Every structure is written in structure tokens, then in C-alpha cells.
mmCIF file of C-alpha atoms in Angstrom:
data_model
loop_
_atom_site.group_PDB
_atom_site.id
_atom_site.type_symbol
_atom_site.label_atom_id
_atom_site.label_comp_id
_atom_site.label_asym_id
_atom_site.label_seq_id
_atom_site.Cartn_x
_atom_site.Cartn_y
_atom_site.Cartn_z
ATOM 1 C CA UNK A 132 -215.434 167.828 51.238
ATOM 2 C CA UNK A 133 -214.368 167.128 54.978
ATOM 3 C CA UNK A 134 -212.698 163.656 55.510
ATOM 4 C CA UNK A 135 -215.380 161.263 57.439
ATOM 5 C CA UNK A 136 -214.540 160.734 61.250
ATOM 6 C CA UNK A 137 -212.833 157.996 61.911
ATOM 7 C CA UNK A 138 -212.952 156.100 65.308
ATOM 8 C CA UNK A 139 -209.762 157.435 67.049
ATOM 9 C CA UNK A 140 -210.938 160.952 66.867
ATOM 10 C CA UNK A 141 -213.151 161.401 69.927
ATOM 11 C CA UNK A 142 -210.755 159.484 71.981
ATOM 12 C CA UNK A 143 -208.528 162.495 70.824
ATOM 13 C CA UNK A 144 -211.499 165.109 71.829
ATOM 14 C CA UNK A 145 -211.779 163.499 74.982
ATOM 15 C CA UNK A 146 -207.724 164.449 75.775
ATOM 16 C CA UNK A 147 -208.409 167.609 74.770
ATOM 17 C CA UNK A 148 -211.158 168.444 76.876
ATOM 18 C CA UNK A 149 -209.427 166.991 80.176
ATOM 19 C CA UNK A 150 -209.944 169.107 82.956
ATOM 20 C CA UNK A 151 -207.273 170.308 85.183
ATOM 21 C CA UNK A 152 -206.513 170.361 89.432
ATOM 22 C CA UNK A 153 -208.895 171.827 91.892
ATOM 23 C CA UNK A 154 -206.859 174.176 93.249
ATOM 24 C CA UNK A 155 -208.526 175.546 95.762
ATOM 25 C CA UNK A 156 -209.556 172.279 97.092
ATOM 26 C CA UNK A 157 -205.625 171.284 97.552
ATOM 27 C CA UNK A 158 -205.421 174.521 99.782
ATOM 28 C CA UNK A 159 -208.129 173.753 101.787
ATOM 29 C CA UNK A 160 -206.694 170.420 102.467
ATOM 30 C CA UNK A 161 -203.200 172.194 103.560
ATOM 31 C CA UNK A 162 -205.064 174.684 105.742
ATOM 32 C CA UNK A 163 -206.457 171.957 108.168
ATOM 33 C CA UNK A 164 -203.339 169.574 107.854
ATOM 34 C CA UNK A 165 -201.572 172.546 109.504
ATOM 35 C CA UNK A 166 -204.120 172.582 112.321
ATOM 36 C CA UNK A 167 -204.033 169.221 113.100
ATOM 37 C CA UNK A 168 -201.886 167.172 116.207
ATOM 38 C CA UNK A 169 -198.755 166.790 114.898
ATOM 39 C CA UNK A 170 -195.801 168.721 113.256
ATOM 40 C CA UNK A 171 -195.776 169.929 109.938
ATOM 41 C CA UNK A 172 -194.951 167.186 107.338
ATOM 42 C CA UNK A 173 -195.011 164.331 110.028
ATOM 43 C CA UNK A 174 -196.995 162.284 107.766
ATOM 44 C CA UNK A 175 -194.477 162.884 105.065
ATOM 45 C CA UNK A 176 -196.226 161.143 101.836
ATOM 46 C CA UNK A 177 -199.933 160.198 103.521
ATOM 47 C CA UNK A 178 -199.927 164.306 103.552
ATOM 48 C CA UNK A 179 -199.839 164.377 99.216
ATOM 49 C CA UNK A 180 -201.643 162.084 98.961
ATOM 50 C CA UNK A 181 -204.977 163.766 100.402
ATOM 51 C CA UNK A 182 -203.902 166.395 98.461
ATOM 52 C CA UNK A 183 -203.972 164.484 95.734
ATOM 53 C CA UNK A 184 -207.527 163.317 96.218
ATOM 54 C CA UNK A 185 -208.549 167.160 96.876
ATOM 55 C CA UNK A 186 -207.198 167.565 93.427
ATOM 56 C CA UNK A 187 -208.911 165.643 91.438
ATOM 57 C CA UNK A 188 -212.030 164.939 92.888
ATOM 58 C CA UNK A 189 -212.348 168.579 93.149
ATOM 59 C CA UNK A 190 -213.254 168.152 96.569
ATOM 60 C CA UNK A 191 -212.067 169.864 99.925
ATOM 61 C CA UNK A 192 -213.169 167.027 102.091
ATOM 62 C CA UNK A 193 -211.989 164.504 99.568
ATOM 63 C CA UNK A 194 -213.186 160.857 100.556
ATOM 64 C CA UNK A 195 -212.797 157.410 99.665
ATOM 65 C CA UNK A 196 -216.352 155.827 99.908
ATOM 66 C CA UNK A 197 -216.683 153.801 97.313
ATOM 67 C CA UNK A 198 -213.470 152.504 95.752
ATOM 68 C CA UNK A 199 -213.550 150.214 93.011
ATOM 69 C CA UNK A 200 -210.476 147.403 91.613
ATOM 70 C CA UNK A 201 -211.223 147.139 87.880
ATOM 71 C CA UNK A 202 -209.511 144.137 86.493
ATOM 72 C CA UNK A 203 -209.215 144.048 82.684
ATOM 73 C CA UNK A 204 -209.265 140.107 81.545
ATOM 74 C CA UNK A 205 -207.745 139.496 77.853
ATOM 75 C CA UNK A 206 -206.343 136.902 75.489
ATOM 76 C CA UNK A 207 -202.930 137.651 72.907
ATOM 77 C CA UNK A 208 -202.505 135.821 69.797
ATOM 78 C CA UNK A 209 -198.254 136.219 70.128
ATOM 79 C CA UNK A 210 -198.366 133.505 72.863
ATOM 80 C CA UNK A 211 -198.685 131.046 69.422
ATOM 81 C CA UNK A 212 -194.615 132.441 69.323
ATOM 82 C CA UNK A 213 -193.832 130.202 72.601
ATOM 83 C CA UNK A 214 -193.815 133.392 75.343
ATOM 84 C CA UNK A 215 -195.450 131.881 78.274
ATOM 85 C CA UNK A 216 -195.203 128.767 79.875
ATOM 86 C CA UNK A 217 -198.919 128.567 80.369
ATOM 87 C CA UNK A 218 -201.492 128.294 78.189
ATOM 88 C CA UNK A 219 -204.525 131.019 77.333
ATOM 89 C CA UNK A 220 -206.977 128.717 79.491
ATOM 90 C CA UNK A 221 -205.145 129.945 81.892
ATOM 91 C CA UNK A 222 -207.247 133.463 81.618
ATOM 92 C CA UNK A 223 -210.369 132.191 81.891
ATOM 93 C CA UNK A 224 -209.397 129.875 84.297
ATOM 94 C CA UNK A 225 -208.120 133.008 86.658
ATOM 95 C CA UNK A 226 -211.507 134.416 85.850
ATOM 96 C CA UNK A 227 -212.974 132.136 87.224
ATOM 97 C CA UNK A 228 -210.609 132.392 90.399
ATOM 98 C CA UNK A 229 -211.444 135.701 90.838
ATOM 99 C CA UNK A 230 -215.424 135.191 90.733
ATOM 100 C CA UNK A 231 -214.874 132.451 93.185
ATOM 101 C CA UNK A 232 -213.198 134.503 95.661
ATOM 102 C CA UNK A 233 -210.004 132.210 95.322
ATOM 103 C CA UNK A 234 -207.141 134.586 94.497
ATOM 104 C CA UNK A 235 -205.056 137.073 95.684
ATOM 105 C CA UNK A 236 -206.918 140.187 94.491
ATOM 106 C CA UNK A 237 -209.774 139.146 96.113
ATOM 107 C CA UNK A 238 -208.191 138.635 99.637
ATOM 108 C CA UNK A 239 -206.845 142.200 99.402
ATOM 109 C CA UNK A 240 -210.414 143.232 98.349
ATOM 110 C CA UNK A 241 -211.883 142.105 101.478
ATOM 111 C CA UNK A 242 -209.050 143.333 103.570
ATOM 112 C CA UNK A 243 -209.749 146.653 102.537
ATOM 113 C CA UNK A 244 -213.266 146.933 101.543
ATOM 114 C CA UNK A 245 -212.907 147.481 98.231
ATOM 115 C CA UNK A 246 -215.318 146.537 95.382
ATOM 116 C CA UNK A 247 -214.212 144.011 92.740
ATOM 117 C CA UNK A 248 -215.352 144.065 89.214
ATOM 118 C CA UNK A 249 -213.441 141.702 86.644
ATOM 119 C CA UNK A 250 -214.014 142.692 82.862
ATOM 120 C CA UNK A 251 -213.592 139.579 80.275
ATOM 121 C CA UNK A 252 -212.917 140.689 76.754
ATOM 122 C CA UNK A 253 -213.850 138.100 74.213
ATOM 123 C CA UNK A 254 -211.299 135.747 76.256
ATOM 124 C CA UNK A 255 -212.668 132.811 73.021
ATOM 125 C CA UNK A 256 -211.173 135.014 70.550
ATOM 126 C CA UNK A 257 -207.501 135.820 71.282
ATOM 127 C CA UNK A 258 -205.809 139.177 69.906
ATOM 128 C CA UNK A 259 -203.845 138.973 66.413
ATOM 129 C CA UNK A 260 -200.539 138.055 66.729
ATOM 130 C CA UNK A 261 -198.542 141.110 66.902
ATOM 131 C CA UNK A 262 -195.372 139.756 65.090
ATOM 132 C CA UNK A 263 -198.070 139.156 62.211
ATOM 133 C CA UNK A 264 -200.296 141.951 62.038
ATOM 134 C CA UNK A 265 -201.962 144.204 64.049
ATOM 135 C CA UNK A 266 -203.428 143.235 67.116
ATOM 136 C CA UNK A 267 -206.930 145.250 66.599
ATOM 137 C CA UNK A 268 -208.237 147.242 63.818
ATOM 138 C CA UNK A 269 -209.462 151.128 64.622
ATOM 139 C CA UNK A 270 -212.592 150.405 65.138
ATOM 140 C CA UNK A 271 -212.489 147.738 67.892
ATOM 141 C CA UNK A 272 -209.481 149.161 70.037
ATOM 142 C CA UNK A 273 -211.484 152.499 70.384
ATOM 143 C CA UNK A 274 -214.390 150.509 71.400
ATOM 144 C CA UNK A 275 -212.370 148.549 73.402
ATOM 145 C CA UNK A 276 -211.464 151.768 74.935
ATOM 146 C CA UNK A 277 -215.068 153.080 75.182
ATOM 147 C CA UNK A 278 -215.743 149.316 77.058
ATOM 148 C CA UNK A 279 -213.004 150.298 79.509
ATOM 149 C CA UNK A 280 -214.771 153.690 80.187
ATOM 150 C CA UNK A 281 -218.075 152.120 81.491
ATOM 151 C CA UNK A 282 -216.038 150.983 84.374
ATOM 152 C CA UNK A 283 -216.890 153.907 86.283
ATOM 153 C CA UNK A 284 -220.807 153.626 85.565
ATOM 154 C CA UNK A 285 -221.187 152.550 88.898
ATOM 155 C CA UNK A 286 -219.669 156.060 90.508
ATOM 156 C CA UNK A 287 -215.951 154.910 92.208
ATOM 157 C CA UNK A 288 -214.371 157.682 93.649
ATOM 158 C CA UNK A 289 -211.148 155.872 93.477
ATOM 159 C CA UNK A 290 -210.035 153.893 90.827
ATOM 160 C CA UNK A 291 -207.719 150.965 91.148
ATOM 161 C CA UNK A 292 -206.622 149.239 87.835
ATOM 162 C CA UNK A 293 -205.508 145.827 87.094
ATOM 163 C CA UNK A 294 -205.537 143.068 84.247
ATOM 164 C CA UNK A 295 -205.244 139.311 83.593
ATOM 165 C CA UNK A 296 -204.112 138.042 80.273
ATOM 166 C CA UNK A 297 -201.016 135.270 79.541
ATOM 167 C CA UNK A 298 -199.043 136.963 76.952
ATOM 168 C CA UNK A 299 -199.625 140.154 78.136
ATOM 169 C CA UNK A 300 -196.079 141.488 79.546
ATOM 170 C CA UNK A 301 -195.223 140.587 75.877
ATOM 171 C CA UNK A 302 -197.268 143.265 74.692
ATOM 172 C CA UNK A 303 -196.647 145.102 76.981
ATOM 173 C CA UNK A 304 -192.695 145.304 76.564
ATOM 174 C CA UNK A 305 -193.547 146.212 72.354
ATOM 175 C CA UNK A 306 -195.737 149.192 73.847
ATOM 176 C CA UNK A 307 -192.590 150.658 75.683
ATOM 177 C CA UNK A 308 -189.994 150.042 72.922
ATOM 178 C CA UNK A 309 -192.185 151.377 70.261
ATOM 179 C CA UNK A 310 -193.255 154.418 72.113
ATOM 180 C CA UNK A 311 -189.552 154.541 73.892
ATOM 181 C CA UNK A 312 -186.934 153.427 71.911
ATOM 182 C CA UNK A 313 -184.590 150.744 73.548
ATOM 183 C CA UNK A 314 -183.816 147.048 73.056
ATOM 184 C CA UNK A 315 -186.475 144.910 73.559
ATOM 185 C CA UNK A 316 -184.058 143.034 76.016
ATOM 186 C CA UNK A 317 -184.450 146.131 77.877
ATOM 187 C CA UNK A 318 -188.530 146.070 78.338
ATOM 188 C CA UNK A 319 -189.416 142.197 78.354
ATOM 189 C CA UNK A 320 -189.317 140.279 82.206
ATOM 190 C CA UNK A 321 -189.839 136.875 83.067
ATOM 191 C CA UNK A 322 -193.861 137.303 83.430
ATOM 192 C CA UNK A 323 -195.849 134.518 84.504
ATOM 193 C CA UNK A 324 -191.950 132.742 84.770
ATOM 194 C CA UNK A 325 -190.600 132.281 81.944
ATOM 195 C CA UNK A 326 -187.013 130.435 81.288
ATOM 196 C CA UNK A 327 -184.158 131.400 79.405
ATOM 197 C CA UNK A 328 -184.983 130.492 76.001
ATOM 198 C CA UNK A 329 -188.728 131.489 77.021
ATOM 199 C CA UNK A 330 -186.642 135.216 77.797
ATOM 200 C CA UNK A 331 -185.421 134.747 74.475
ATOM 201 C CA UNK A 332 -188.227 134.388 72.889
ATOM 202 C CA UNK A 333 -190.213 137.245 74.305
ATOM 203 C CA UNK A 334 -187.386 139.652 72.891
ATOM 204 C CA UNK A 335 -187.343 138.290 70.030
ATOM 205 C CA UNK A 336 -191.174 138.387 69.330
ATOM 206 C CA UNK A 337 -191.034 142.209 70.577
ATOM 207 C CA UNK A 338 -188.444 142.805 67.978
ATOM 208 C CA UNK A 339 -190.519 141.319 65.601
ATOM 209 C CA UNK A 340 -193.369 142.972 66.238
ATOM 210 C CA UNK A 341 -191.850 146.641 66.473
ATOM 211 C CA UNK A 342 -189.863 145.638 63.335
ATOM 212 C CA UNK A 343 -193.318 144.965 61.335
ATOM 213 C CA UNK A 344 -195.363 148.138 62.329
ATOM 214 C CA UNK A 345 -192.280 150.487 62.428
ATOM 215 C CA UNK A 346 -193.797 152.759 60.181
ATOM 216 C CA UNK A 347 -197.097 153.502 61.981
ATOM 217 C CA UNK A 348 -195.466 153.899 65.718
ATOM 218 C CA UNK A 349 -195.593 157.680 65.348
ATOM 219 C CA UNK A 350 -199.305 157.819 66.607
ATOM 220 C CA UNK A 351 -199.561 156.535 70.226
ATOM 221 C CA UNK A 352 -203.080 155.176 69.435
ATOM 222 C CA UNK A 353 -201.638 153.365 66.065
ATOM 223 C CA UNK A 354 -199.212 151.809 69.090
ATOM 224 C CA UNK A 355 -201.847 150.817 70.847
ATOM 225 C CA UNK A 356 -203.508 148.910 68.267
ATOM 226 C CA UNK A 357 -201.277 147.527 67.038
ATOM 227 C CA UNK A 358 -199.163 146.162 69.965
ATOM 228 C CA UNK A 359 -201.492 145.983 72.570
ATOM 229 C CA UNK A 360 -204.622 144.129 73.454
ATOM 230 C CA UNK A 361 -207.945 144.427 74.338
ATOM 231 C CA UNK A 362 -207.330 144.304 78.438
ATOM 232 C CA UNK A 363 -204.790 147.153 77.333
ATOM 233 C CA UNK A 364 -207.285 149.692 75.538
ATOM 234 C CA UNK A 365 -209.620 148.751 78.086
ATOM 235 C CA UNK A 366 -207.311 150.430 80.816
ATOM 236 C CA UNK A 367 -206.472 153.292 78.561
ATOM 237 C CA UNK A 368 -210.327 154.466 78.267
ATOM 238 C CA UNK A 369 -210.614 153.822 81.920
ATOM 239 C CA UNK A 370 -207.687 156.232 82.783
ATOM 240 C CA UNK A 371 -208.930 158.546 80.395
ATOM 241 C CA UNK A 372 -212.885 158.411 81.620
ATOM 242 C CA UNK A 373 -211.656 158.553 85.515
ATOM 243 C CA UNK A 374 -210.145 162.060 84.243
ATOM 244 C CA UNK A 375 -213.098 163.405 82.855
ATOM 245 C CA UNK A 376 -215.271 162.511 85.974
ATOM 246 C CA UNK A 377 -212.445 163.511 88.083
ATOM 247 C CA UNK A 378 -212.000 160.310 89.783
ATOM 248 C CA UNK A 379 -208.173 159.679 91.251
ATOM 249 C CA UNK A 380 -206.236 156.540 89.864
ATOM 250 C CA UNK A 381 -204.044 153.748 90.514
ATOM 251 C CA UNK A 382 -202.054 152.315 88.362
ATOM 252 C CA UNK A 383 -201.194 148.609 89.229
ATOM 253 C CA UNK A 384 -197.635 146.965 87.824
ATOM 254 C CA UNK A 385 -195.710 146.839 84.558
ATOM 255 C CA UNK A 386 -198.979 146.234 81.945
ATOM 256 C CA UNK A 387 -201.271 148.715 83.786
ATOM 257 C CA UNK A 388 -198.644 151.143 82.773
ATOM 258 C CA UNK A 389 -198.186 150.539 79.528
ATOM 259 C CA UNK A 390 -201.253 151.462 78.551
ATOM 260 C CA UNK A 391 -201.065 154.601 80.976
ATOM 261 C CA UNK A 392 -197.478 155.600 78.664
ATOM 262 C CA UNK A 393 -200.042 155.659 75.570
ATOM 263 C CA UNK A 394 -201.946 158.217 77.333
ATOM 264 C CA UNK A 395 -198.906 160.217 78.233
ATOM 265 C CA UNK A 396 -197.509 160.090 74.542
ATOM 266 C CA UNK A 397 -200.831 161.725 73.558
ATOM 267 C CA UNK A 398 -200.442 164.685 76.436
ATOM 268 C CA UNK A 399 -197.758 164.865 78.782
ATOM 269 C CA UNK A 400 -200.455 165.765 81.588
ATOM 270 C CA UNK A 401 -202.724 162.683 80.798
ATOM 271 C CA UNK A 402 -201.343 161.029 83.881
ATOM 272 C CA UNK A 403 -201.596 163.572 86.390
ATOM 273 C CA UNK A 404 -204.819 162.427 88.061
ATOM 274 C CA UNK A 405 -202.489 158.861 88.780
ATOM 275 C CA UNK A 406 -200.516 157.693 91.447
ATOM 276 C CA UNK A 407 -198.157 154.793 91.155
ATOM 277 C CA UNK A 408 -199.239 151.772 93.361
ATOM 278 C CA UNK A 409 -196.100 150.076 93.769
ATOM 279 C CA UNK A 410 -192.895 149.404 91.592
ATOM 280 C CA UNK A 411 -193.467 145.713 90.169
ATOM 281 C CA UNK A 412 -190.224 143.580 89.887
ATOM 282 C CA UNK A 413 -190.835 142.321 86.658
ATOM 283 C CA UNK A 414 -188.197 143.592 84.228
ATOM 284 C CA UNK A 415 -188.699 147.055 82.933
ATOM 285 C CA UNK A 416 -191.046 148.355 85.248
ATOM 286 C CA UNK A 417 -188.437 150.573 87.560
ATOM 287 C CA UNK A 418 -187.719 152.024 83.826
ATOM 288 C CA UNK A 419 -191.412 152.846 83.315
ATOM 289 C CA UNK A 420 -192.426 154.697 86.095
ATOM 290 C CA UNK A 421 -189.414 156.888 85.801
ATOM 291 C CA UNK A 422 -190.625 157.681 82.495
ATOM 292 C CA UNK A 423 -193.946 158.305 83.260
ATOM 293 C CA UNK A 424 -192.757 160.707 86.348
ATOM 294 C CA UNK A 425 -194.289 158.594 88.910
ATOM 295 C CA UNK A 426 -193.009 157.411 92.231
ATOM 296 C CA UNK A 427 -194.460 154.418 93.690
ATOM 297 C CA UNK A 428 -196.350 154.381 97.042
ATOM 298 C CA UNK A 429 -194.959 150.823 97.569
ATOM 299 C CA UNK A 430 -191.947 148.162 96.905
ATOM 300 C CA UNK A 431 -192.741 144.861 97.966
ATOM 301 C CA UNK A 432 -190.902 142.815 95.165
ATOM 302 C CA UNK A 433 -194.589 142.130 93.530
ATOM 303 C CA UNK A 434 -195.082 140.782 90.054
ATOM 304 C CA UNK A 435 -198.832 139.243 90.367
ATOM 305 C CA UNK A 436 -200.878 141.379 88.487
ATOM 306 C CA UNK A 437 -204.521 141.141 88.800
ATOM 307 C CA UNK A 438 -204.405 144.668 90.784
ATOM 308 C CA UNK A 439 -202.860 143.320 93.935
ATOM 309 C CA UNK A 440 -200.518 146.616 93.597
ATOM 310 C CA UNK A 441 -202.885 148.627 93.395
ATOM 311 C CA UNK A 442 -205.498 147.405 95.681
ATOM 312 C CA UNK A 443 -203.364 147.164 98.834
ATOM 313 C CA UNK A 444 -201.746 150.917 97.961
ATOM 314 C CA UNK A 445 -205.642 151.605 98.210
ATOM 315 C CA UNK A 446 -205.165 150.689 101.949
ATOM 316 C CA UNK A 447 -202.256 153.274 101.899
ATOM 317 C CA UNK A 448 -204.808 155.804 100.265
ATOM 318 C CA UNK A 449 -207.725 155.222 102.935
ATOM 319 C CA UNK A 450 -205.576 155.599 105.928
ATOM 320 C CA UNK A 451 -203.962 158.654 104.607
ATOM 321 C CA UNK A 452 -207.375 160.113 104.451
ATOM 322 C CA UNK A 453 -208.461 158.650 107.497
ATOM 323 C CA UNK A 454 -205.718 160.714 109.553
ATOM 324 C CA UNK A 455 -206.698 163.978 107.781
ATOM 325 C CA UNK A 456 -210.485 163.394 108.469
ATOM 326 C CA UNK A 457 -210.277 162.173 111.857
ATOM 327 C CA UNK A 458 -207.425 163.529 113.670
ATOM 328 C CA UNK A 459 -207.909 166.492 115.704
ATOM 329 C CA UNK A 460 -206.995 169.679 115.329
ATOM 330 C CA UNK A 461 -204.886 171.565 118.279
ATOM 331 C CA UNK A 462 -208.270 173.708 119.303
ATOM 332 C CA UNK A 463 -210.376 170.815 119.676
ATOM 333 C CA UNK A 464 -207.488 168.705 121.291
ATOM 334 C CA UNK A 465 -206.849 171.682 123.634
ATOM 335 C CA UNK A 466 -203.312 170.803 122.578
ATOM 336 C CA UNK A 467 -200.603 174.093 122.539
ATOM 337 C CA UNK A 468 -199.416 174.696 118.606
ATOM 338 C CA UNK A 469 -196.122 175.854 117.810
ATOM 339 C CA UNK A 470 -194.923 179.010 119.338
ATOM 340 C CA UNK A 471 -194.127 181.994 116.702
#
């Protein structure tokens, strides 16, 4: 008698079946950047990056018409073990920031032109505390995951990924010593800006919390339960549903990536449809994206969250494409190419 399904397995069938680059679309992309006004590589990164696009949209003329910030909004029992200075109003309160127009993200937004959707995730009833149990049981973190996935119901064709959540660069840091190894001095930061003994705490509580579930860390997913929260698993299945409808990502700072490394435990090629938006400085992040094999577009000494990373890398992205598209080529410029 087979065993029943349980609710893990067709996040697992959904790895499986990811598809792989259009290859033919990153050629046609290098055949017309070698035809237009200027000389070879002059563009240096803005170059990859259209290829990039090509890839994974599948798409020779790759374009960025409707790009979409997806902020993940969720609440972490571990604060109860003193890790932020503020309190979990604060979440809700920042949700209501954003839907006012009032904070960073959405300056960026506008800047841009880029849509802003903010996901809350039962913000009234906080996560588990990780150094207790586990954060989420099977069943909700996959549906958190299939939650994150409906992001792209409204068709992005580039996907820019951030979160909200005090307490969530705690769980965070357990994601990347669990599935990492390390201290957990090594992974935790200062976050929303916390103290010394705040510092203290955080590694501490990470210890804790690795310490307690040490025995079911051998399955990325089991990590993610357990560890993470629901803005977390939310990201994941959003990552993993922008692969399937080939839809290029970026990842935002240090908790944006943590639930990226859950994917890339699970297949080393999970990630390959994501770009790094920018290196964040909170503590541990430099660290991560050298793991995950991903160089950031930008440096800017940024530690926000909310997607501001990733958002104004999205203004990277769109004029990248915008000097493939619209620059000439030598013909139509009437300008000489390079002699053989």
C-alpha cells in the first residue's frame, strides 16, 4: 500500500519539472549586441543582463513591460526572546506605510514604474517561536508557499522580491546556519538596529533554535519550516513559480535570500533564473551571495528591506534593456564597424 502524499511533495515535483535556458534566445540577443554603436563589451554587465532576460523569458526581444515588487509581510514568535528593539506592531504598522505611499519602497516604485503589491500573512497570529518548536507545520508552510506563487497571477515579466517582518533577520540567520554550518555569530546582523546585548541575543536564540531541530535539518523544506516564517515560504514559492512561467528574478537583501538558499539546497540550479539586486550590509549577507553564486548588480551599504534592493536594481534591469532595444545598429546609423 503506497504511503499517502504528504504536502511537501508537489513542491518537490515542481523542482523537478523546472525548465531550463532559452538558448537560442541568448544568441539572438548576442547577434544584435554585436551590431549595435559601440565596441564589443562596452556595456560590460548591462550586456548579461539582457541576456539574462533572453534566457529565461525565452524570449529574443526580451522586455520589461510589466514588472512587479512583491513584498512578503510576516510576524515571528522568537521576537518574545528580546531580538528586536521594536515591537511586531511594527509590521502592520509598515503595512500600512506601504499602502499609504509613505515609505521607501514606494518612492523607488514610482521612480521606476514599477507595480507594488504587499502580501500580509496572518500578521494577528505571529509564527511559533523557533527556539520552542517549529515555526509552521507541513501543511501551512507549503501553502504558505503555494500563497507566494499566486504572486505572479497578474503576469510580471520581472519579478522583484522583498519582505517586512520584525524578527525576521533572526530567522533568517537559523536558515543559513542550519543549511550552512557556521556559528550563529557568523549569520546574525544588527537588523532593524539592534545593540550589543540585543546582538547577543539574536545568536543565542539562533543557537537555540538550530540546537532544538538538529535532527530534522537534513531536508531543506524541514529547514524551512521549521526556522523560517510565513513571509519566508512565501518568497520560496514565488522563486519557484517565476521559474516555471519563466519569469526573471530579483532577489532583494539578506532574508530574500534565505529563502532563495532553501531552493538551492533542493537543486543546485534552482537559482539560475535570479540575479542578485545588491549586497545588503547587514551581517552575513556578503557570505550568502557567495554561497549562492551570485554577484550583486549593486553596493550601496543598504539594509532596509521592503525590496528597496531590488526595486532600484530593476532600474539597472530596464536601462540595460533599453540600450539593447533602442540603440542603433551600425547599418541603420550609417556608422563604419570594425575593420577585419
Amino acid at each position: 500500500m503506497s504511503a499517502a502524499p504528504k504536502p511537501f511533495d508537489d513542491i518537490r515535483g515542481l523542482i523537478a519539472a523546472m525548465p531550463g535556458p532559452d538558448e537560442a534566445a541568448v544568441a539572438a540577443v548576442r547577434a544584435r549586441e554585436g551590431q549595435l554603436t559601440k565596441p564589443a563589451g562596452a556595456l560590460g554587465r548591462l550586456e548579461t543582463i539582457v541576456e539574462w532576460l533572453a534566457a529565461w523569458q525565452g524570449a529574443a526581444r526580451p522586455h520589461v513591460d510589466q514588472p512587479l515588487v512583491a513584498v512578503f509581510a510576516g510576524n515571528h514568535g522568537v521576537v518574545a526572546q528580546g531580538v528586536s528593539p521594536f515591537p511586531q506592531s511594527v509590521t502592520q504598522a509598515m503595512v500600512a506605510n506601504f499602502a499609504a505611499g509613505g515609505a521607501a519602497i514606494n518612492q523607488i516604485c514610482k521612480t521606476f514604474d514599477l507595480s507594488l503589491k504587499v502580501f500580509e500573512l496572518a500578521l494577528e497570529v505571529p509564527t511559533a517561536d523557533i527556539t520552542q518548536g517549529a515555526a509552521l507545520d507541513e501543511k501551512a508552510c507549503a501553502a504558505t508557499m503555494a500563497f507566494g506563487m499566486e504572486a505572479l497571477a497578474s503576469g510580471a515579466d520581472l519579478l522583484c522580491l522583498g519582505e517586512m517582518g520584525i524578527g525576521n533577520t533572526t530567522v533568517a540567520a537559523a536558515i543559513y546556519c542550519a543549511l550552512w554550518g557556521g556559528k550563529s555569530q557568523d549569520w546574525v546582523g544588527r537588523g532593524t538596529g539592534v545593540d550589543d546585548e540585543g546582538l547577543k541575543r539574536k545568536a543565542d536564540a539562533v543557537s537555540r533554535a538550530v540546537a532544538l531541530h538538529r535532527d530534522h535539518l537534513h531536508d531543506p523544506l524541514e529547514v524551512l519550516r521549521r526556522l523560517g516564517g510565513r513571509e519566508i515560504a512565501a518568497i520560496a514559492g514565488a522563486i519557484l513559480a517565476a521559474r516555471i512561467q519563466r519569469v526573471p528574478v530579483l532577489l532583494d537583501g539578506f532574508v530574500v535570500c534565505a529563502a532563495a538558499a532553501v531552493l538551492q539546497a533542493l537543486d543546485p540550479h534552482a537559482l539560475d533564473h535570479c540575479m542578485a539586486a545588491h549586497v545588503s550590509a547587514e551581517g552575513g549577507h556578503a557570505e550568502a551571495l557567495r554561497r549562492l553564486g551570485k554577484k550583486p548588480i549593486l553596493d550601496l551599504g543598504m539594509r532596509l528591506g521592503e525590496g528597496s534592493g531590488a526595486a532600484l536594481a530593476a532600474g539597472v534591469v530596464k536601462a540595460a534593456l533599453a540600450c539593447h532595444t533602442g540603440m542603433a545598429t551600425f547599418a541603420e546609423a550609417s556608422v563604419a564597424g570594425k575593420e577585419a
